Coordinates of C-alpha atoms and ligand atoms in Angstrom, one line a residue:
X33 CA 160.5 75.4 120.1
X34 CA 159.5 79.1 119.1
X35 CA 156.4 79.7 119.7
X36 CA 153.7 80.7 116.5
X37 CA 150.0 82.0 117.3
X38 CA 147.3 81.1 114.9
X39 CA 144.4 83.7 115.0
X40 CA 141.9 80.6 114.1
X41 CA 141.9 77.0 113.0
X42 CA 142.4 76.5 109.2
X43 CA 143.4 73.8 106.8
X44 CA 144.6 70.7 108.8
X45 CA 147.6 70.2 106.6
X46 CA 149.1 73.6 107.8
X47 CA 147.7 73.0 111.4
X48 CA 149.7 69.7 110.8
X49 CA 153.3 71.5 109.8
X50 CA 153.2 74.1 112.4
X51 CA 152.8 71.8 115.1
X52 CA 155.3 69.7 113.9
X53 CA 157.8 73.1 113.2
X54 CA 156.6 74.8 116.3
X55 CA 155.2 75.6 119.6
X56 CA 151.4 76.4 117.8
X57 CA 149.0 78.2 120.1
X58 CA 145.2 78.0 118.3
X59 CA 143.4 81.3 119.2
X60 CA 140.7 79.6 119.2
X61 CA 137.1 80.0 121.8
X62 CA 139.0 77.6 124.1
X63 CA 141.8 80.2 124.5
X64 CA 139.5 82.9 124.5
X65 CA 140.1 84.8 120.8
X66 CA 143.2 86.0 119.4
X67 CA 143.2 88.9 122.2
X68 CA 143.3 87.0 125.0
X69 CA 145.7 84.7 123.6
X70 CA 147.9 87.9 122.8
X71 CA 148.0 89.0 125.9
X72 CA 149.1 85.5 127.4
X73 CA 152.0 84.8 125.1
X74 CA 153.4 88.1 124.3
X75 CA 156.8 85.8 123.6
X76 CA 155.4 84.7 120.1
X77 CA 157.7 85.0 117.5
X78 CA 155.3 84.4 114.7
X79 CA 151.4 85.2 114.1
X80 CA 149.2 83.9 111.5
X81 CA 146.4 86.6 111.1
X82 CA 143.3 86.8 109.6
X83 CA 141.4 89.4 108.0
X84 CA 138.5 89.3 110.3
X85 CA 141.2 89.9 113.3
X86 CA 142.4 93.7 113.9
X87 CA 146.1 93.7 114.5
X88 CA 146.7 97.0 115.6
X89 CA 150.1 98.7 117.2
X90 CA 149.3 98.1 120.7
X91 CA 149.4 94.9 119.9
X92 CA 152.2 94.5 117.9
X93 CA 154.2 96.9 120.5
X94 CA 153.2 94.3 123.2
X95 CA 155.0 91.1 121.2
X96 CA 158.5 92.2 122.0
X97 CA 160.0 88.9 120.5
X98 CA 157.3 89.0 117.0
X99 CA 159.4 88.5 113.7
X100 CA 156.4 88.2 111.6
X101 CA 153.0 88.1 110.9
X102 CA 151.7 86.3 107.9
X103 CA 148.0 87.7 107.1
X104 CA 145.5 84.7 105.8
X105 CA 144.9 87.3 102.4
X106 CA 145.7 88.7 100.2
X107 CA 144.0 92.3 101.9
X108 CA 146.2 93.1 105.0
X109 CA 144.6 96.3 106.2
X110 CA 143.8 94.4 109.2
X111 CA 147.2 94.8 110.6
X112 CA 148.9 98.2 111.5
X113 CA 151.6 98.4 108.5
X114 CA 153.0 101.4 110.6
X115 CA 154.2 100.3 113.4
X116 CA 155.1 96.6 112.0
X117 CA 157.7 98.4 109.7
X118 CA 158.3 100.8 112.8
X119 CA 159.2 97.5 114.8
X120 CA 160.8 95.7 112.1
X121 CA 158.1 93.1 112.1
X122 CA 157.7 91.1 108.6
X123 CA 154.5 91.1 107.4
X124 CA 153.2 89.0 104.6
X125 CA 149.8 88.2 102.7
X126 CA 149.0 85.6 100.1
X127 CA 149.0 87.0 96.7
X128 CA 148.5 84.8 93.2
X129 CA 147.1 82.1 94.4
X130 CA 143.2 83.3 95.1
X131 CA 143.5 85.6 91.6
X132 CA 141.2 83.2 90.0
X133 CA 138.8 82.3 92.5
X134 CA 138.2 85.7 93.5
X135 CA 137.9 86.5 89.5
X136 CA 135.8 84.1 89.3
X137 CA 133.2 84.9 92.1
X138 CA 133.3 88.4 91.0
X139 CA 132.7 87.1 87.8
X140 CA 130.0 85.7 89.0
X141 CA 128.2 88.4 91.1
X142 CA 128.0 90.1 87.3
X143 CA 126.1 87.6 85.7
X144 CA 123.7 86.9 89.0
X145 CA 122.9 91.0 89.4
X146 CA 122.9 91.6 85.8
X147 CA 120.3 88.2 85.2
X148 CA 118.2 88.5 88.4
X149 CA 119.4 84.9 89.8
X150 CA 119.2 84.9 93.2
X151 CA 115.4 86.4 92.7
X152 CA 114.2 83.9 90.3
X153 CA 116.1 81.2 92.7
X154 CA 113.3 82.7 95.5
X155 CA 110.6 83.1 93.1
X156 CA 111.2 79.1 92.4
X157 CA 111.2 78.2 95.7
X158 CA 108.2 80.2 97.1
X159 CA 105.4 78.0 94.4
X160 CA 105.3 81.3 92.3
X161 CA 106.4 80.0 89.2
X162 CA 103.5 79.9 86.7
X163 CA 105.2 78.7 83.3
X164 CA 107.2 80.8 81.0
X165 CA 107.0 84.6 80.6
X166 CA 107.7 86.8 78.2
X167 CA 108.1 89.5 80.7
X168 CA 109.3 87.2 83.9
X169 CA 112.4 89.1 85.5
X170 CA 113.9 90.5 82.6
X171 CA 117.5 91.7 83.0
X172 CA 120.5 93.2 81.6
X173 CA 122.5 91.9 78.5
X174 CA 126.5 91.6 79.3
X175 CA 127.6 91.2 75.4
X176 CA 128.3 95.0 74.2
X177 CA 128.3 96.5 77.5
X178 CA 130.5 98.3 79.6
X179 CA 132.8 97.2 82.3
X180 CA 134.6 99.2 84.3
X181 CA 137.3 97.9 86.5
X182 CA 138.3 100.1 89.5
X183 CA 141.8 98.5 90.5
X184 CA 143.5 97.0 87.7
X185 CA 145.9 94.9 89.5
X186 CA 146.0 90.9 89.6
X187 CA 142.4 90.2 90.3
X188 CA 140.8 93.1 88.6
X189 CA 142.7 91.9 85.3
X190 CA 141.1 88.4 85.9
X191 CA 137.9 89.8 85.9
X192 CA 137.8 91.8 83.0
X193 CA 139.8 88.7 81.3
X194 CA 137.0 86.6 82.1
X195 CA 133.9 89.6 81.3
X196 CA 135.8 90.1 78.3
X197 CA 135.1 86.4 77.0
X198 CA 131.4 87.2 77.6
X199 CA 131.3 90.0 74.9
X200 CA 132.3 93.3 77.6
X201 CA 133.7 95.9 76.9
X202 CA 136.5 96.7 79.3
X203 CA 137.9 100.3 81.0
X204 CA 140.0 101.0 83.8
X205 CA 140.8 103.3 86.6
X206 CA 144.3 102.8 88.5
X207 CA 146.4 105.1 89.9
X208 CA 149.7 103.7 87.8
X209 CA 149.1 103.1 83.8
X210 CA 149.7 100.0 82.6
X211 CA 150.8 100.2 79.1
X212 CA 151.0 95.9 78.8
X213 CA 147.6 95.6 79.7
X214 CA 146.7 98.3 77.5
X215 CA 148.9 96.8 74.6
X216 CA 148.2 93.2 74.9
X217 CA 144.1 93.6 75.3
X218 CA 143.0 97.0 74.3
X219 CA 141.4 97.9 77.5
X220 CA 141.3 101.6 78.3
X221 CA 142.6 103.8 80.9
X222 CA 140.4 106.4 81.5
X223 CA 139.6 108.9 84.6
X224 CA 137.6 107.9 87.9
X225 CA 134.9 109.9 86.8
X226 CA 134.8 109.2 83.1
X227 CA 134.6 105.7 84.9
X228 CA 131.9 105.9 86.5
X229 CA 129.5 108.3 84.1
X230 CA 130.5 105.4 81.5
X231 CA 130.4 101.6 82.7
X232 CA 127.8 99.5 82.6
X233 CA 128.7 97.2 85.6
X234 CA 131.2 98.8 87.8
X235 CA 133.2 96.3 89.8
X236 CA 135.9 97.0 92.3
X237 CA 139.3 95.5 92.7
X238 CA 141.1 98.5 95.1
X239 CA 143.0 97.3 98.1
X240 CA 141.4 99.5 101.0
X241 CA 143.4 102.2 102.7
X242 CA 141.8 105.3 104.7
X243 CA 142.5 107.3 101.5
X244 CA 140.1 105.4 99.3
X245 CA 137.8 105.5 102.7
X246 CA 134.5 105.6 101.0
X247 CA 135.6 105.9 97.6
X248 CA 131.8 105.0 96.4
X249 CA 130.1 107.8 97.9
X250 CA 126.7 109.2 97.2
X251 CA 128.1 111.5 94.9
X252 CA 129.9 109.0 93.2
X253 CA 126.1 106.3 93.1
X254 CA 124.3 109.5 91.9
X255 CA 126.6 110.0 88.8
X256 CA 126.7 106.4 87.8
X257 CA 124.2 105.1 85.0
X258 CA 121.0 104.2 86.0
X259 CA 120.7 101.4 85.2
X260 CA 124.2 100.0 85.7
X261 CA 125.4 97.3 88.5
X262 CA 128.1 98.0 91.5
X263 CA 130.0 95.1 92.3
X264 CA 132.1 94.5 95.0
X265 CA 134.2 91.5 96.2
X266 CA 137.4 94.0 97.3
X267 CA 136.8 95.7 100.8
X268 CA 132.8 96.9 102.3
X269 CA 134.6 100.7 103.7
X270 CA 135.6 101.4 100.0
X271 CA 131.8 102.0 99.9
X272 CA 129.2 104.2 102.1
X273 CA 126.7 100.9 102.2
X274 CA 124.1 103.5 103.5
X275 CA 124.5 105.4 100.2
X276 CA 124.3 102.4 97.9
X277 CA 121.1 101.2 100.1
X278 CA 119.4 104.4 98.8
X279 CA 120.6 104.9 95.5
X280 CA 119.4 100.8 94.9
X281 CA 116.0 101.8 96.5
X282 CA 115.3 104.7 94.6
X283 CA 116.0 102.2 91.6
X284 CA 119.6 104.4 90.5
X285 CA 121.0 101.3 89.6
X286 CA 119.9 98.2 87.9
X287 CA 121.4 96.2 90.8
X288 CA 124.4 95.2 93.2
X289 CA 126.5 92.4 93.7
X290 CA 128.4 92.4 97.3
X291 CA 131.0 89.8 99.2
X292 CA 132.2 92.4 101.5
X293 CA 130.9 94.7 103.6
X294 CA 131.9 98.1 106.1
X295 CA 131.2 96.5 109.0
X296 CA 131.9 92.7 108.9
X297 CA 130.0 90.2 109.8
X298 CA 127.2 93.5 110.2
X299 CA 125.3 93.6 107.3
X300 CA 123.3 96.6 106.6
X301 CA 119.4 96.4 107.2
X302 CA 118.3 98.3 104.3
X303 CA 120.3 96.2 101.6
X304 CA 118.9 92.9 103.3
X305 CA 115.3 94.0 102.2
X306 CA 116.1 94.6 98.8
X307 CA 115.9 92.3 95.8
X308 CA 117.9 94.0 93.0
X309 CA 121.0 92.9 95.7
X310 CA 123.3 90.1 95.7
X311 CA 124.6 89.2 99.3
X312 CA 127.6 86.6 99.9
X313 CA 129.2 86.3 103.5
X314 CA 133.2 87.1 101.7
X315 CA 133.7 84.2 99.7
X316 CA 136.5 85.6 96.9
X317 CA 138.8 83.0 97.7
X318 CA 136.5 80.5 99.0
X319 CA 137.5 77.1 97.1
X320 CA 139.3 74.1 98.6
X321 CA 142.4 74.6 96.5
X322 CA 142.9 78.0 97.1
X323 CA 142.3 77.5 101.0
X324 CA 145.0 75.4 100.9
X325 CA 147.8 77.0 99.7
X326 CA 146.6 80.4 101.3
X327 CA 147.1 78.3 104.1
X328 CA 150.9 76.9 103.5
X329 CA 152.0 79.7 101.9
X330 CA 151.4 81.5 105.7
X331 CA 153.1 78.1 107.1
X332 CA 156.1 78.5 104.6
X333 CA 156.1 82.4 105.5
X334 CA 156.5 81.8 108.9
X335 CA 159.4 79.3 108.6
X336 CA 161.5 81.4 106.4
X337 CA 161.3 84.3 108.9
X338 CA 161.9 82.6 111.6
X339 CA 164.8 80.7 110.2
X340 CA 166.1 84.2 109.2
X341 CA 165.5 84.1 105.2
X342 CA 163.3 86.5 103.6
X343 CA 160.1 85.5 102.9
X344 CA 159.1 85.3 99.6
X345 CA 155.5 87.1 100.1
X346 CA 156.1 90.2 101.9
X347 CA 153.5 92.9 101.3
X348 CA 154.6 96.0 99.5
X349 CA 155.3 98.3 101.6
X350 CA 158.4 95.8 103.1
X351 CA 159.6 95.1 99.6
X352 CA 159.8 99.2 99.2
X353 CA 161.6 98.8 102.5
X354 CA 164.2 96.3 101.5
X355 CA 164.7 97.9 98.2
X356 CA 166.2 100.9 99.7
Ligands
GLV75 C1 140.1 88.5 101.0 O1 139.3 89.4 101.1 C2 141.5 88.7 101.0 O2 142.0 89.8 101.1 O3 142.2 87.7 100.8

């Protein structure tokens, strides 16, 4: 049987198939992490990655027999593009199906920074709650205001389909135009920097590369509103975390709402003491359902590469490849 390495356990169904379809090796503490486990079975044909889990060139240069590697996200800047194309090694991530979860978290990161939740939750919790307020935590008002997606691809049209139903009003930055988009719902195109002088709540839906390496710099914090909210549930290096941390302590923004971070699982000191922050441990595509069929679509992208079919969710850069 050809032999499949899977960075970590993950849904049992797909655990299920590839033991039945292959010789599965779990990377698991057992084996001593994905590195070790590279090392000892550099015949794999087939690697299930995960986003948490470099896969750089060494590695992939080492695997002399690899066909594929099917990245557990939809983000795949955990694995050397480079030298996979160099090698001819397929590489695929799982696209559509998280769209609406991720939407939906970063949906809600803008209502929890915008209405203070996570600090009333605490002020709950700690006895402090002395009756209703007139003053008590006031926040910010979504209906009429400004949202500015940074990434208007699948997820970042999710999100400002779902902010839009909440009374925002929605512009974008991207790199390509998108004329249907703009047709169909009237949101804007508009430059980086108009962007950011304008929005209201700032949210980011870029796929990282070094070239957007810091793309929220303090530069960029210091020209936003000041009262307006950053939220990110893309990648943490599209930001400098130490910049945000000060332009949120010097109260240049209303507040931030975060799921990812530069240096994951490290989460920086400074935003951990402050309250006008909203901190989740990357949960975009956290739900039961979407788990799942993240999980077989890597399962069914391993089986048609290795059965010599193309798989059906290669990331871009082999589509360009093939369309040549
Ligand atoms: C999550 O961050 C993903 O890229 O799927």
């Amino acid at each position: 049987m050809r032999k499949v390495i899977l960075a970590h356990r993950y849904h049992e169904e797909a655990v299920a198939a590839l033991n039945r379809e292959f010789d599965l090796v779990i990377a698991d503490g057992k084996n001593g992490g994905l590195r070790a486990c590279l090392n000892r079975h550099p015949d794999a044909e087939g690697l299930i990655s995960f986003l948490s889990d470099p896969v750089d060139a060494a590695a992939i240069s080492a695997m002399k027999k690899l066909k594929i590697i099917a990245n557990f996200a939809v983000g795949y800047n955990n694995i050397d593009i480079g030298r996979a194309l160099e090698l001819n090694v397929l590489v695929t991530h799982t696209p559509d199906v998280l769209t609406r979860a991720t939407a939906d978290l970063a949906m809600a990161l803008i209502l929890a920074a915008s209405r203070r939740l996570v600090e009333g939750d605490a002020l709950v919790r700690a006895g402090e709650f002395q009756g209703w307020q007139a003053g008590l935590l006031l926040g910010r008002e979504l209906s009429g205001a400004i949202l500015g997606i940074v990434g208007m691809g699948r997820i970042g049209l999710a999100t400002a389909l779902r902010a839009r139903a909440f009374g925002m009003k929605v512009i974008y930055y991207s790199r390509s135009a998108k004329p249907r988009i703009e047709k169909k719902y009237g949101f804007a195109r508009v430059t980086f920097l108009e962007l950011i002088r304008s929005a209201d709540v700032v949210s980011l839906h870029l796929p990282y590369s070094p070239s957007v390496h810091h793309l929220f710099s303090h530069d960029v914090f210091a020209l936003m509103k000041k009262d307006a909210i950053f939220i990110n549930t893309a990648r943490g290096q599209l930001m400098d975390e130490e910049a945000l941390a000060g332009a949120l302590e010097r109260n240049e923004l209303f507040g931030a709402g975060l799921d990812v971070y530069e240096n994951e699982p490290a989460v920086n000191a400074r935003l951990k003491k402050l309250k006008n922050t909203v901190l989740l441990p990357h949960l975009g595509s956290a739900t039961e359902s979407t788990r799942r069929q993240m999980a077989m679509m890597t399962v069914q992208a391993v089986r048609q590469a290795l059965s010599g079919r193309k798989p059906r969710h290669l990331v871009p850069e082999w589509k360009e490849r093939l369309k040549k």
